[in-house]
Amino acid sequence: MSDNKAAIRRVAISSIIGATIEWYDFFLYGVVAGLVFNKLYFPTGDPMISTMLAYVTFAVGFVARPIGGILFGHFGDKIGRKSMLVLTMMIMGLSTVMVAIIPTYAQIGVWAPISLLVLRVIQGIGLGGEWGGSVLMVYEYAPESKRGFYASLPQIGLSIGLCLSSGVVGLLSLFSTDAQFMAWGWRVAFGISILLVAVGSWVRTHVVETPEFQMVKEKKSEAKIPFFEMWHTHTGNILAGMGARYIDGVFFNIFGVFSITYLTQTIKINRTEALLGVTIAAIVMCFFIPFFGHLSDRMGRTKIYTIASFLCGIVAFPAFWLMGHGGGSNTLVWLSIIIPFGIFYAAVYGPEAALFSELFDAKVRYTGVSFVYQFSGIFASGITPIVATALLKYGNGGPKYLCAYVLFAGVISALSAWWIGANNRRAETSVNLQFENGR
Protein backbone atom coordinates (compact mmCIF):
# COMPACT_ATOMS: atom_id res chain seq x y z
CA MET A 1 0.00 0.00 0.00
CA SER A 2 2.82 2.38 0.89
CA ASP A 3 4.55 1.54 -2.41
CA ASN A 4 1.34 2.41 -4.27
CA LYS A 5 1.07 5.74 -2.45
CA ALA A 6 4.70 6.52 -3.24
CA ALA A 7 4.09 5.71 -6.90
CA ILE A 8 1.05 8.01 -7.01
CA ARG A 9 3.06 10.81 -5.40
CA ARG A 10 5.88 10.42 -7.94
CA VAL A 11 3.44 10.44 -10.84
CA ALA A 12 1.53 13.42 -9.43
CA ILE A 13 4.71 15.45 -8.89
CA SER A 14 6.06 14.62 -12.35
CA SER A 15 2.72 15.52 -13.94
CA ILE A 16 2.53 18.85 -12.10
CA ILE A 17 6.10 19.79 -13.05
CA GLY A 18 5.65 18.70 -16.64
CA ALA A 19 2.31 20.44 -17.06
CA THR A 20 3.74 23.62 -15.51
CA ILE A 21 6.55 23.71 -18.05
CA GLU A 22 4.25 23.00 -20.98
CA TRP A 23 1.72 25.68 -19.96
CA TYR A 24 4.46 28.19 -19.21
CA ASP A 25 5.73 27.80 -22.76
CA PHE A 26 2.28 27.97 -24.31
CA PHE A 27 0.81 30.85 -22.33
CA LEU A 28 3.95 32.91 -22.46
CA TYR A 29 3.12 33.39 -26.12
CA GLY A 30 -0.41 34.52 -25.25
CA VAL A 31 0.81 37.00 -22.62
CA VAL A 32 3.34 38.54 -25.01
CA ALA A 33 1.15 38.49 -28.14
CA GLY A 34 -0.81 41.64 -27.28
CA LEU A 35 2.18 43.44 -25.76
CA VAL A 36 5.10 42.75 -28.11
CA PHE A 37 4.31 40.66 -31.18
CA ASN A 38 1.67 43.08 -32.44
CA LYS A 39 4.34 45.80 -32.59
CA LEU A 40 7.49 43.92 -33.60
CA TYR A 41 6.09 41.29 -35.98
CA PHE A 42 2.81 42.74 -37.28
CA PRO A 43 3.37 46.50 -37.66
CA THR A 44 0.31 47.55 -39.73
CA GLY A 45 -0.01 51.11 -38.43
CA ASP A 46 -3.43 50.27 -36.90
CA PRO A 47 -3.05 48.99 -33.29
CA MET A 48 -6.35 47.07 -33.50
CA ILE A 49 -5.36 45.24 -36.70
CA SER A 50 -1.86 44.53 -35.37
CA THR A 51 -3.28 43.05 -32.17
CA MET A 52 -5.74 40.87 -34.04
CA LEU A 53 -2.98 39.58 -36.35
CA ALA A 54 -0.85 38.70 -33.32
CA TYR A 55 -3.82 36.83 -31.85
CA VAL A 56 -4.28 34.97 -35.15
CA THR A 57 -0.90 33.30 -34.64
CA PHE A 58 -2.01 32.59 -31.06
CA ALA A 59 -5.12 30.89 -32.47
CA VAL A 60 -3.07 28.83 -34.95
CA GLY A 61 -1.48 27.03 -32.00
CA PHE A 62 -4.94 25.84 -30.97
CA VAL A 63 -5.70 24.67 -34.51
CA ALA A 64 -2.51 22.58 -34.41
CA ARG A 65 -3.31 21.05 -31.03
CA PRO A 66 -5.88 18.49 -32.28
CA ILE A 67 -3.23 17.19 -34.70
CA GLY A 68 -0.92 16.63 -31.74
CA GLY A 69 -3.79 15.16 -29.73
CA ILE A 70 -4.62 12.61 -32.43
CA LEU A 71 -0.98 11.81 -33.20
CA PHE A 72 0.30 11.40 -29.64
CA GLY A 73 -3.04 10.00 -28.47
CA HIS A 74 -2.73 7.21 -31.05
CA PHE A 75 0.73 6.19 -29.90
CA GLY A 76 -0.15 6.82 -26.25
CA ASP A 77 -2.96 4.25 -26.57
CA LYS A 78 -0.79 1.85 -28.58
CA ILE A 79 2.67 2.19 -26.99
CA GLY A 80 2.18 3.92 -23.65
CA ARG A 81 1.58 7.23 -21.87
CA LYS A 82 5.09 7.83 -20.47
CA SER A 83 7.16 7.91 -23.67
CA MET A 84 4.76 10.34 -25.34
CA LEU A 85 5.02 12.75 -22.42
CA VAL A 86 8.82 12.93 -22.63
CA LEU A 87 8.64 13.58 -26.38
CA THR A 88 5.96 16.30 -26.15
CA MET A 89 7.96 18.18 -23.54
CA MET A 90 11.02 18.30 -25.79
CA ILE A 91 8.95 19.56 -28.72
CA MET A 92 7.34 22.33 -26.68
CA GLY A 93 10.57 23.44 -25.03
CA LEU A 94 12.71 23.66 -28.15
CA SER A 95 10.06 25.53 -30.15
CA THR A 96 9.69 28.06 -27.32
CA VAL A 97 13.43 28.69 -27.14
CA MET A 98 13.49 29.25 -30.91
CA VAL A 99 10.88 32.02 -30.54
CA ALA A 100 13.40 33.91 -28.39
CA ILE A 101 15.82 34.29 -31.29
CA ILE A 102 13.52 35.16 -34.21
CA PRO A 103 14.51 38.51 -35.78
CA THR A 104 11.81 41.18 -35.99
CA TYR A 105 9.81 42.36 -39.01
CA ALA A 106 12.13 45.36 -39.32
CA GLN A 107 15.10 42.99 -39.66
CA ILE A 108 13.89 40.21 -41.98
CA GLY A 109 10.51 41.42 -43.20
CA VAL A 110 7.70 38.94 -43.83
CA TRP A 111 9.87 35.98 -42.75
CA ALA A 112 9.54 37.18 -39.15
CA PRO A 113 5.78 36.53 -38.80
CA ILE A 114 6.09 33.37 -40.92
CA SER A 115 8.76 31.99 -38.56
CA LEU A 116 6.61 32.88 -35.59
CA LEU A 117 3.67 31.10 -37.16
CA VAL A 118 5.64 27.90 -37.85
CA LEU A 119 6.99 27.71 -34.30
CA ARG A 120 3.51 28.33 -32.93
CA VAL A 121 2.23 25.35 -34.93
CA ILE A 122 5.01 23.17 -33.50
CA GLN A 123 4.14 24.38 -30.00
CA GLY A 124 0.50 23.47 -30.57
CA ILE A 125 1.32 19.97 -31.77
CA GLY A 126 3.46 19.36 -28.69
CA LEU A 127 0.86 20.59 -26.23
CA GLY A 128 -1.83 18.66 -28.11
CA GLY A 129 -0.34 15.43 -26.84
CA GLU A 130 0.80 16.75 -23.47
CA TRP A 131 -2.41 17.47 -21.62
CA GLY A 132 -4.14 14.12 -22.17
CA GLY A 133 -1.14 12.06 -21.16
CA SER A 134 -0.38 14.20 -18.14
CA VAL A 135 -3.83 13.89 -16.58
CA LEU A 136 -4.18 10.22 -17.50
CA MET A 137 -0.96 9.26 -15.75
CA VAL A 138 -2.43 10.49 -12.47
CA TYR A 139 -6.05 9.50 -13.11
CA GLU A 140 -5.16 5.90 -13.95
CA TYR A 141 -2.89 5.55 -10.91
CA ALA A 142 -5.35 7.03 -8.39
CA PRO A 143 -7.92 5.05 -6.35
CA GLU A 144 -11.43 5.44 -7.80
CA SER A 145 -12.75 7.39 -4.79
CA LYS A 146 -10.03 10.06 -5.18
CA ARG A 147 -9.66 10.35 -8.95
CA GLY A 148 -11.22 13.82 -9.06
CA PHE A 149 -8.65 15.12 -6.59
CA TYR A 150 -5.60 13.42 -8.10
CA ALA A 151 -6.55 14.22 -11.70
CA SER A 152 -6.90 17.87 -10.70
CA LEU A 153 -3.26 18.05 -9.58
CA PRO A 154 -1.78 18.30 -13.12
CA GLN A 155 -4.37 21.01 -13.71
CA ILE A 156 -2.46 23.12 -11.20
CA GLY A 157 0.26 23.19 -13.82
CA LEU A 158 -1.94 25.55 -15.82
CA SER A 159 -2.17 28.09 -13.01
CA ILE A 160 1.51 27.74 -12.07
CA GLY A 161 2.52 28.03 -15.72
CA LEU A 162 0.34 31.11 -16.16
CA CYS A 163 1.70 32.55 -12.92
CA LEU A 164 5.28 31.99 -14.08
CA SER A 165 4.69 33.34 -17.58
CA SER A 166 2.84 36.48 -16.49
CA GLY A 167 5.12 36.85 -13.45
CA VAL A 168 8.36 36.57 -15.44
CA VAL A 169 7.10 39.02 -18.05
CA GLY A 170 5.89 41.31 -15.25
CA LEU A 171 9.27 41.29 -13.51
CA LEU A 172 11.14 41.90 -16.75
CA SER A 173 8.72 44.73 -17.49
CA LEU A 174 9.22 46.18 -14.01
CA PHE A 175 13.03 46.11 -14.04
CA SER A 176 13.56 47.30 -17.61
CA THR A 177 12.56 50.34 -19.58
CA ASP A 178 9.99 50.01 -22.37
CA ALA A 179 12.80 50.15 -24.93
CA GLN A 180 14.78 47.43 -23.13
CA PHE A 181 11.73 45.22 -22.69
CA MET A 182 10.83 45.49 -26.38
CA ALA A 183 14.46 44.96 -27.47
CA TRP A 184 15.48 41.96 -25.33
CA GLY A 185 13.42 41.66 -22.12
CA TRP A 186 10.63 39.53 -23.58
CA ARG A 187 13.22 37.25 -25.26
CA VAL A 188 14.68 36.32 -21.88
CA ALA A 189 11.30 34.94 -20.80
CA PHE A 190 11.27 32.56 -23.79
CA GLY A 191 14.94 31.64 -23.51
CA ILE A 192 14.80 30.35 -19.93
CA SER A 193 12.40 27.64 -21.05
CA ILE A 194 15.42 25.45 -21.85
CA LEU A 195 16.24 25.19 -18.13
CA LEU A 196 12.68 24.17 -17.30
CA VAL A 197 12.69 21.49 -20.00
CA ALA A 198 15.91 19.97 -18.65
CA VAL A 199 14.36 19.57 -15.19
CA GLY A 200 11.04 18.26 -16.50
CA SER A 201 12.59 15.69 -18.82
CA TRP A 202 14.68 14.25 -15.97
CA VAL A 203 11.61 13.94 -13.73
CA ARG A 204 9.47 12.24 -16.36
CA THR A 205 12.03 9.57 -17.16
CA HIS A 206 11.72 8.32 -13.56
CA VAL A 207 8.05 7.30 -13.60
CA VAL A 208 6.55 4.02 -14.79
CA GLU A 209 3.57 3.22 -17.01
CA THR A 210 0.03 3.29 -15.55
CA PRO A 211 -1.55 0.07 -14.21
CA GLU A 212 -4.64 0.45 -16.43
CA PHE A 213 -2.60 0.72 -19.62
CA GLN A 214 -0.38 -2.17 -18.54
CA MET A 215 -3.55 -4.24 -18.17
CA VAL A 216 -4.64 -3.28 -21.70
CA LYS A 217 -1.23 -4.41 -23.01
CA GLU A 218 -1.31 -7.68 -21.06
CA LYS A 219 -4.77 -8.53 -22.44
CA LYS A 220 -3.65 -7.45 -25.92
CA SER A 221 -6.86 -5.42 -26.20
CA GLU A 222 -5.36 -2.28 -27.74
CA ALA A 223 -7.57 -0.58 -30.29
CA LYS A 224 -6.37 -1.12 -33.85
CA ILE A 225 -6.92 2.53 -34.72
CA PRO A 226 -7.90 4.37 -31.50
CA PHE A 227 -9.26 7.45 -33.29
CA PHE A 228 -11.79 5.45 -35.34
CA GLU A 229 -12.81 3.23 -32.43
CA MET A 230 -13.26 6.32 -30.24
CA TRP A 231 -15.80 7.75 -32.70
CA HIS A 232 -17.51 4.39 -33.18
CA THR A 233 -18.09 3.71 -29.48
CA HIS A 234 -18.19 7.15 -27.81
CA THR A 235 -19.78 9.61 -30.25
CA GLY A 236 -22.21 11.18 -27.78
CA ASN A 237 -19.56 11.58 -25.10
CA ILE A 238 -17.19 13.25 -27.58
CA LEU A 239 -19.76 15.89 -28.55
CA ALA A 240 -20.88 16.47 -24.97
CA GLY A 241 -17.29 16.74 -23.79
CA MET A 242 -16.50 19.38 -26.40
CA GLY A 243 -19.58 21.32 -25.34
CA ALA A 244 -18.56 21.12 -21.69
CA ARG A 245 -15.08 22.38 -22.59
CA TYR A 246 -16.49 25.57 -24.17
CA ILE A 247 -16.62 27.73 -21.02
CA ASP A 248 -13.17 26.56 -19.93
CA GLY A 249 -11.51 27.85 -23.08
CA VAL A 250 -13.55 31.05 -23.36
CA PHE A 251 -13.27 32.04 -19.71
CA PHE A 252 -9.56 31.32 -19.43
CA ASN A 253 -8.61 33.28 -22.52
CA ILE A 254 -10.86 36.21 -21.62
CA PHE A 255 -9.45 36.61 -18.11
CA GLY A 256 -5.98 35.13 -18.53
CA VAL A 257 -4.99 36.48 -21.94
CA PHE A 258 -7.36 39.11 -23.33
CA SER A 259 -7.85 40.97 -20.04
CA ILE A 260 -4.20 42.10 -20.11
CA THR A 261 -4.69 43.75 -23.48
CA TYR A 262 -8.08 45.14 -22.39
CA LEU A 263 -6.73 46.65 -19.19
CA THR A 264 -3.66 48.20 -20.82
CA GLN A 265 -5.22 49.48 -24.04
CA THR A 266 -8.85 50.26 -23.08
CA ILE A 267 -8.81 50.92 -19.33
CA LYS A 268 -5.26 52.34 -19.53
CA ILE A 269 -3.91 50.34 -16.59
CA ASN A 270 -0.14 50.07 -16.29
CA ARG A 271 1.18 46.90 -17.98
CA THR A 272 2.95 45.69 -14.84
CA GLU A 273 -0.17 46.18 -12.69
CA ALA A 274 -2.32 44.25 -15.16
CA LEU A 275 0.16 41.36 -15.23
CA LEU A 276 0.32 41.36 -11.44
CA GLY A 277 -3.46 40.99 -11.19
CA VAL A 278 -3.43 37.93 -13.44
CA THR A 279 -0.45 36.51 -11.53
CA ILE A 280 -2.24 36.82 -8.17
CA ALA A 281 -5.33 35.17 -9.65
CA ALA A 282 -3.17 32.27 -10.86
CA ILE A 283 -1.71 31.82 -7.37
CA VAL A 284 -5.20 31.72 -5.85
CA MET A 285 -6.23 29.20 -8.49
CA CYS A 286 -3.47 26.80 -7.39
CA PHE A 287 -5.33 26.19 -4.13
CA PHE A 288 -8.88 26.09 -5.49
CA ILE A 289 -8.27 23.67 -8.38
CA PRO A 290 -7.53 20.68 -6.09
CA PHE A 291 -10.27 21.83 -3.70
CA PHE A 292 -12.92 21.57 -6.41
CA GLY A 293 -11.35 18.36 -7.70
CA HIS A 294 -11.80 16.89 -4.22
CA LEU A 295 -15.32 18.31 -4.01
CA SER A 296 -16.22 16.54 -7.24
CA ASP A 297 -15.29 13.22 -5.58
CA ARG A 298 -17.80 13.99 -2.84
CA MET A 299 -20.67 15.70 -4.70
CA GLY A 300 -20.29 14.38 -8.24
CA ARG A 301 -18.30 15.59 -11.21
CA THR A 302 -21.17 16.72 -13.41
CA LYS A 303 -23.02 18.54 -10.62
CA ILE A 304 -20.01 20.72 -9.76
CA TYR A 305 -19.18 21.30 -13.41
CA THR A 306 -22.76 22.26 -14.37
CA ILE A 307 -23.11 24.83 -11.58
CA ALA A 308 -19.63 26.25 -12.09
CA SER A 309 -20.10 26.63 -15.86
CA PHE A 310 -23.24 28.71 -15.40
CA LEU A 311 -21.68 30.84 -12.66
CA CYS A 312 -18.66 31.58 -14.88
CA GLY A 313 -21.03 32.82 -17.55
CA ILE A 314 -22.81 35.14 -15.11
CA VAL A 315 -19.77 36.54 -13.29
CA ALA A 316 -18.28 38.12 -16.43
CA PHE A 317 -20.81 40.98 -16.24
CA PRO A 318 -19.92 42.30 -12.75
CA ALA A 319 -16.22 41.57 -13.33
CA PHE A 320 -15.92 43.76 -16.43
CA TRP A 321 -18.16 46.41 -14.89
CA LEU A 322 -15.74 46.61 -11.96
CA MET A 323 -12.73 46.83 -14.30
CA GLY A 324 -14.22 49.88 -15.96
CA HIS A 325 -15.70 51.52 -12.86
CA GLY A 326 -12.98 50.86 -10.33
CA GLY A 327 -12.21 54.54 -10.03
CA GLY A 328 -8.53 53.98 -10.81
CA SER A 329 -8.14 51.57 -7.88
CA ASN A 330 -5.75 48.74 -8.70
CA THR A 331 -7.21 46.71 -5.81
CA LEU A 332 -10.70 46.73 -7.35
CA VAL A 333 -9.30 45.87 -10.76
CA TRP A 334 -7.37 42.97 -9.25
CA LEU A 335 -10.50 41.72 -7.46
CA SER A 336 -12.37 41.77 -10.77
CA ILE A 337 -9.81 39.25 -12.06
CA ILE A 338 -8.88 37.28 -8.91
CA ILE A 339 -12.38 36.25 -7.82
CA PRO A 340 -13.74 35.13 -11.22
CA PHE A 341 -10.49 33.69 -12.50
CA GLY A 342 -8.93 32.36 -9.33
CA ILE A 343 -12.09 30.82 -7.82
CA PHE A 344 -14.98 30.49 -10.29
CA TYR A 345 -12.80 29.22 -13.11
CA ALA A 346 -11.07 26.75 -10.76
CA ALA A 347 -14.49 25.18 -10.08
CA VAL A 348 -14.63 24.26 -13.77
CA TYR A 349 -11.02 23.36 -14.35
CA GLY A 350 -10.55 21.29 -11.17
CA PRO A 351 -13.08 18.50 -11.97
CA GLU A 352 -12.55 18.68 -15.74
CA ALA A 353 -9.70 16.16 -16.10
CA ALA A 354 -11.56 13.38 -14.28
CA LEU A 355 -14.83 14.29 -16.01
CA PHE A 356 -13.28 13.88 -19.46
CA SER A 357 -11.27 10.79 -18.52
CA GLU A 358 -14.45 9.03 -17.41
CA LEU A 359 -15.98 9.53 -20.84
CA PHE A 360 -13.72 6.86 -22.42
CA ASP A 361 -12.49 3.29 -22.00
CA ALA A 362 -8.79 2.85 -21.20
CA LYS A 363 -7.88 1.57 -24.67
CA VAL A 364 -8.99 4.82 -26.36
CA ARG A 365 -8.74 7.18 -23.38
CA TYR A 366 -5.54 9.02 -24.38
CA THR A 367 -6.97 9.69 -27.85
CA GLY A 368 -10.40 10.54 -26.45
CA VAL A 369 -9.48 13.07 -23.78
CA SER A 370 -6.85 14.65 -26.05
CA PHE A 371 -9.28 15.06 -28.94
CA VAL A 372 -12.13 16.43 -26.79
CA TYR A 373 -9.87 18.91 -25.05
CA GLN A 374 -7.77 19.98 -28.03
CA PHE A 375 -10.28 20.02 -30.89
CA SER A 376 -12.81 22.01 -28.86
CA GLY A 377 -9.94 24.36 -28.00
CA ILE A 378 -10.03 25.73 -31.56
CA PHE A 379 -13.37 27.47 -31.03
CA ALA A 380 -13.35 27.56 -27.22
CA SER A 381 -9.84 28.97 -26.77
CA GLY A 382 -8.00 29.76 -29.98
CA ILE A 383 -10.40 32.28 -31.50
CA THR A 384 -11.54 33.81 -28.20
CA PRO A 385 -9.03 36.72 -28.12
CA ILE A 386 -9.96 37.52 -31.74
CA VAL A 387 -13.69 37.34 -30.98
CA ALA A 388 -13.19 39.41 -27.83
CA THR A 389 -11.28 42.10 -29.74
CA ALA A 390 -13.99 42.24 -32.42
CA LEU A 391 -16.87 42.34 -29.88
CA LEU A 392 -15.13 45.09 -27.95
CA LYS A 393 -14.81 47.17 -31.11
CA TYR A 394 -18.43 46.42 -32.06
CA GLY A 395 -19.50 47.65 -28.63
CA ASN A 396 -17.50 50.88 -29.05
CA GLY A 397 -15.09 49.83 -26.33
CA GLY A 398 -17.83 48.60 -23.98
CA PRO A 399 -17.72 44.96 -22.80
CA LYS A 400 -21.46 44.07 -22.86
CA TYR A 401 -21.27 41.95 -26.03
CA LEU A 402 -18.11 40.31 -24.76
CA CYS A 403 -19.84 39.37 -21.49
CA ALA A 404 -22.85 38.06 -23.41
CA TYR A 405 -20.52 35.78 -25.33
CA VAL A 406 -19.07 34.42 -22.06
CA LEU A 407 -22.62 33.80 -20.78
CA PHE A 408 -23.49 31.94 -23.99
CA ALA A 409 -20.46 29.68 -23.53
CA GLY A 410 -21.40 29.08 -19.89
CA VAL A 411 -24.93 27.96 -20.78
CA ILE A 412 -23.67 25.59 -23.51
CA SER A 413 -21.19 23.99 -21.12
CA ALA A 414 -23.71 23.71 -18.29
CA LEU A 415 -26.18 21.93 -20.57
CA SER A 416 -23.46 19.61 -21.89
CA ALA A 417 -22.29 18.66 -18.39
CA TRP A 418 -25.91 18.08 -17.34
CA TRP A 419 -26.35 15.72 -20.33
CA ILE A 420 -23.22 13.78 -19.37
CA GLY A 421 -24.58 13.32 -15.85
CA ALA A 422 -28.01 12.27 -17.09
CA ASN A 423 -26.49 9.86 -19.61
CA ASN A 424 -24.31 8.30 -16.91
CA ARG A 425 -27.35 7.80 -14.69
CA ARG A 426 -29.25 6.14 -17.55
CA ALA A 427 -26.29 3.83 -18.21
CA GLU A 428 -26.03 2.89 -14.54
CA THR A 429 -29.77 2.17 -14.39
CA SER A 430 -29.53 -0.02 -17.49
CA VAL A 431 -26.63 -2.01 -16.03
CA ASN A 432 -28.49 -2.50 -12.73
CA LEU A 433 -31.63 -3.71 -14.52
CA GLN A 434 -29.60 -6.17 -16.59
CA PHE A 435 -27.94 -7.46 -13.43
CA GLU A 436 -31.26 -7.90 -11.62
CA ASN A 437 -32.86 -9.65 -14.59
CA GLY A 438 -29.84 -11.92 -14.95
CA ARG A 439 -29.91 -12.72 -11.26
CSV table of N, CA and C in Angstrom, one decimal, residues 22 38 40 103-104 130 137 183 199 209 214 229 231 259 292 296 298 302 304 309 323 338 360 385 397:
chain,number,residue,atom,x,y,z
A,22,GLU,N,5.0,22.9,-19.7
A,22,GLU,CA,4.2,23.0,-21.0
A,22,GLU,C,3.4,24.2,-21.0
A,38,ASN,N,2.5,42.2,-31.6
A,38,ASN,CA,1.7,43.1,-32.4
A,38,ASN,C,2.5,44.3,-32.9
A,40,LEU,N,6.2,44.3,-33.0
A,40,LEU,CA,7.5,43.9,-33.6
A,40,LEU,C,7.3,43.0,-34.8
A,103,PRO,N,14.4,37.1,-35.5
A,103,PRO,CA,14.5,38.5,-35.8
A,103,PRO,C,13.1,39.2,-36.0
A,104,THR,N,13.1,40.5,-35.9
A,104,THR,CA,11.8,41.2,-36.0
A,104,THR,C,11.5,41.5,-37.5
A,130,GLU,N,0.4,16.6,-24.9
A,130,GLU,CA,0.8,16.8,-23.5
A,130,GLU,C,-0.3,16.6,-22.5
A,137,MET,N,-1.9,9.9,-16.6
A,137,MET,CA,-1.0,9.3,-15.7
A,137,MET,C,-1.4,9.3,-14.3
A,183,ALA,N,13.2,45.4,-26.7
A,183,ALA,CA,14.5,45.0,-27.5
A,183,ALA,C,14.9,43.5,-27.1
A,199,VAL,N,14.9,20.1,-16.5
A,199,VAL,CA,14.4,19.6,-15.2
A,199,VAL,C,13.2,18.6,-15.4
A,209,GLU,N,4.8,3.2,-16.3
A,209,GLU,CA,3.6,3.2,-17.0
A,209,GLU,C,2.4,3.0,-16.1
A,214,GLN,N,-1.1,-0.9,-18.6
A,214,GLN,CA,-0.4,-2.2,-18.5
A,214,GLN,C,-1.3,-3.4,-18.7
A,229,GLU,N,-12.0,3.9,-33.5
A,229,GLU,CA,-12.8,3.2,-32.4
A,229,GLU,C,-13.4,4.2,-31.4
A,231,TRP,N,-14.6,7.2,-32.1
A,231,TRP,CA,-15.8,7.8,-32.7
A,231,TRP,C,-16.9,6.7,-32.8
A,259,SER,N,-7.7,39.9,-21.0
A,259,SER,CA,-7.9,41.0,-20.0
A,259,SER,C,-6.6,41.9,-19.9
A,292,PHE,N,-11.7,21.9,-5.6
A,292,PHE,CA,-12.9,21.6,-6.4
A,292,PHE,C,-12.8,20.2,-7.0
A,296,SER,N,-15.5,17.3,-6.2
A,296,SER,CA,-16.2,16.5,-7.2
A,296,SER,C,-16.2,15.1,-6.9
A,298,ARG,N,-16.8,14.1,-3.9
A,298,ARG,CA,-17.8,14.0,-2.8
A,298,ARG,C,-19.2,14.2,-3.4
A,302,THR,N,-20.3,15.9,-12.5
A,302,THR,CA,-21.2,16.7,-13.4
A,302,THR,C,-21.9,17.8,-12.7
A,304,ILE,N,-20.9,19.6,-10.0
A,304,ILE,CA,-20.0,20.7,-9.8
A,304,ILE,C,-19.7,21.5,-11.1
A,309,SER,N,-20.0,26.1,-14.5
A,309,SER,CA,-20.1,26.6,-15.9
A,309,SER,C,-21.1,27.8,-15.9
A,323,MET,N,-14.0,46.4,-13.6
A,323,MET,CA,-12.7,46.8,-14.3
A,323,MET,C,-12.9,48.3,-14.8
A,338,ILE,N,-9.2,38.3,-9.9
A,338,ILE,CA,-8.9,37.3,-8.9
A,338,ILE,C,-10.1,36.4,-8.6
A,360,PHE,N,-14.3,7.8,-21.5
A,360,PHE,CA,-13.7,6.9,-22.4
A,360,PHE,C,-13.2,5.6,-21.7
A,385,PRO,N,-9.6,35.4,-28.1
A,385,PRO,CA,-9.0,36.7,-28.1
A,385,PRO,C,-9.4,37.5,-29.4
A,397,GLY,N,-15.9,49.9,-27.5
A,397,GLY,CA,-15.1,49.8,-26.3
A,397,GLY,C,-15.8,49.3,-25.1
